[in-house]
Amino acid sequence: MRSKTANGNWFECTVRYDRQMEDGMTKPVPELYVVEAVSFGDAEKKITEEMSAYVSGSFEVKKINPATYREIFFSEDTNDDRWYKAKLSFITIDEKTEKEKRSTVTYLVQASTFSGAMKNVEQVMSGTMINYDIANITETKIMDVYEHQ
């Protein structure tokens, strides 16, 4: 597993393009991708450049949103072809009041299954000393993640 925090920001980009279906007809399909960029304009430029190699015909960027996750966990396993959002709740103790304080952070995790996503989160987090709970893991519709080169 490899972990990456964006140098700029992560943006979720919804694109629509014409895909050739099995019956030979073309159909406009929406897909969700993640790009690392410094601004909305940069995100639009990067997703357009990345998709130009795969798309011939109609293509448009429908929506760009800043991502809610701070870090992405990439897997080296070629079977890990899905993306999961993992919400982790970090537990700290306030030294003055001696009460538990929880803060939630969202990560994007590459895995092939839900249990694989849990395993990958635990693998990355095993190197930390902070107490945490996995509050939630959900599969996303993200097709791929494009890092800044």
PDB file of N, CA and C in Angstrom, residues 11 19 30 33 36 57 71-72 74 78-79 86 94 96-97 102 107 109-112 123 147:
ATOM      1  N   PHE A  11      -9.872  16.538  -6.544  1.00  0.00           N
ATOM      2  CA  PHE A  11     -11.152  16.961  -7.099  1.00  0.00           C
ATOM      3  C   PHE A  11     -11.844  15.760  -7.723  1.00  0.00           C
ATOM      4  N   ARG A  19     -19.707   6.237 -25.464  1.00  0.00           N
ATOM      5  CA  ARG A  19     -19.040   4.938 -25.373  1.00  0.00           C
ATOM      6  C   ARG A  19     -19.722   3.980 -26.341  1.00  0.00           C
ATOM      7  N   PRO A  30     -22.036   8.745 -18.135  1.00  0.00           N
ATOM      8  CA  PRO A  30     -21.314   9.563 -17.155  1.00  0.00           C
ATOM      9  C   PRO A  30     -20.373   8.678 -16.342  1.00  0.00           C
ATOM     10  N   TYR A  33     -14.264  10.453 -11.910  1.00  0.00           N
ATOM     11  CA  TYR A  33     -12.816  10.307 -11.769  1.00  0.00           C
ATOM     12  C   TYR A  33     -12.325  11.272 -10.706  1.00  0.00           C
ATOM     13  N   GLU A  36      -5.738  15.129  -9.058  1.00  0.00           N
ATOM     14  CA  GLU A  36      -4.990  15.994  -8.147  1.00  0.00           C
ATOM     15  C   GLU A  36      -4.706  17.284  -8.901  1.00  0.00           C
ATOM     16  N   GLY A  57     -14.856  11.256 -29.967  1.00  0.00           N
ATOM     17  CA  GLY A  57     -16.233  11.709 -30.104  1.00  0.00           C
ATOM     18  C   GLY A  57     -16.581  12.702 -29.022  1.00  0.00           C
ATOM     19  N   GLU A  71      -6.505  12.054   1.975  1.00  0.00           N
ATOM     20  CA  GLU A  71      -5.417  11.162   1.584  1.00  0.00           C
ATOM     21  C   GLU A  71      -5.994   9.985   0.812  1.00  0.00           C
ATOM     22  N   ILE A  72      -5.175   9.419  -0.084  1.00  0.00           N
ATOM     23  CA  ILE A  72      -5.602   8.270  -0.867  1.00  0.00           C
ATOM     24  C   ILE A  72      -4.618   7.129  -0.631  1.00  0.00           C
ATOM     25  N   PHE A  74      -3.284   3.857  -2.211  1.00  0.00           N
ATOM     26  CA  PHE A  74      -3.175   3.132  -3.474  1.00  0.00           C
ATOM     27  C   PHE A  74      -2.671   1.724  -3.209  1.00  0.00           C
ATOM     28  N   THR A  78      -3.007  -5.652  -8.701  1.00  0.00           N
ATOM     29  CA  THR A  78      -3.728  -5.338  -9.945  1.00  0.00           C
ATOM     30  C   THR A  78      -5.200  -5.743  -9.885  1.00  0.00           C
ATOM     31  N   ASN A  79      -5.570  -6.612  -8.967  1.00  0.00           N
ATOM     32  CA  ASN A  79      -6.977  -7.004  -8.812  1.00  0.00           C
ATOM     33  C   ASN A  79      -7.802  -5.947  -8.070  1.00  0.00           C
ATOM     34  N   ALA A  86     -13.427   5.620   3.162  1.00  0.00           N
ATOM     35  CA  ALA A  86     -13.338   5.114   4.528  1.00  0.00           C
ATOM     36  C   ALA A  86     -13.325   6.292   5.496  1.00  0.00           C
ATOM     37  N   ASP A  94      -8.273  14.732  25.885  1.00  0.00           N
ATOM     38  CA  ASP A  94      -7.966  16.107  26.262  1.00  0.00           C
ATOM     39  C   ASP A  94      -7.248  16.062  27.612  1.00  0.00           C
ATOM     40  N   LYS A  96      -6.487  18.372  29.799  1.00  0.00           N
ATOM     41  CA  LYS A  96      -7.068  19.179  30.882  1.00  0.00           C
ATOM     42  C   LYS A  96      -8.332  18.554  31.435  1.00  0.00           C
ATOM     43  N   THR A  97      -9.253  18.164  30.562  1.00  0.00           N
ATOM     44  CA  THR A  97     -10.542  17.639  31.023  1.00  0.00           C
ATOM     45  C   THR A  97     -10.551  16.117  31.123  1.00  0.00           C
ATOM     46  N   ARG A 102     -13.144  13.033  19.631  1.00  0.00           N
ATOM     47  CA  ARG A 102     -13.114  12.300  18.368  1.00  0.00           C
ATOM     48  C   ARG A 102     -13.108  13.285  17.205  1.00  0.00           C
ATOM     49  N   TYR A 107     -10.874   8.987   3.961  1.00  0.00           N
ATOM     50  CA  TYR A 107      -9.805   8.555   3.070  1.00  0.00           C
ATOM     51  C   TYR A 107     -10.430   7.849   1.867  1.00  0.00           C
ATOM     52  N   VAL A 109      -9.724   4.596  -0.562  1.00  0.00           N
ATOM     53  CA  VAL A 109      -8.942   3.366  -0.471  1.00  0.00           C
ATOM     54  C   VAL A 109      -9.200   2.505  -1.699  1.00  0.00           C
ATOM     55  N   GLN A 110      -8.130   2.009  -2.302  1.00  0.00           N
ATOM     56  CA  GLN A 110      -8.249   1.123  -3.458  1.00  0.00           C
ATOM     57  C   GLN A 110      -8.255  -0.324  -2.969  1.00  0.00           C
ATOM     58  N   ALA A 111      -9.250  -1.098  -3.434  1.00  0.00           N
ATOM     59  CA  ALA A 111      -9.370  -2.506  -3.053  1.00  0.00           C
ATOM     60  C   ALA A 111     -10.301  -3.201  -4.038  1.00  0.00           C
ATOM     61  N   SER A 112     -10.389  -4.516  -3.947  1.00  0.00           N
ATOM     62  CA  SER A 112     -11.302  -5.252  -4.831  1.00  0.00           C
ATOM     63  C   SER A 112     -12.607  -5.598  -4.133  1.00  0.00           C
ATOM     64  N   GLN A 123      -3.849  -1.934   7.273  1.00  0.00           N
ATOM     65  CA  GLN A 123      -2.427  -2.056   6.934  1.00  0.00           C
ATOM     66  C   GLN A 123      -1.747  -0.684   6.975  1.00  0.00           C
ATOM     67  N   GLU A 147      -3.032  11.146 -10.475  1.00  0.00           N
ATOM     68  CA  GLU A 147      -2.135  11.941  -9.639  1.00  0.00           C
ATOM     69  C   GLU A 147      -1.401  12.973 -10.478  1.00  0.00           C
TER      70      GLU A 147
END
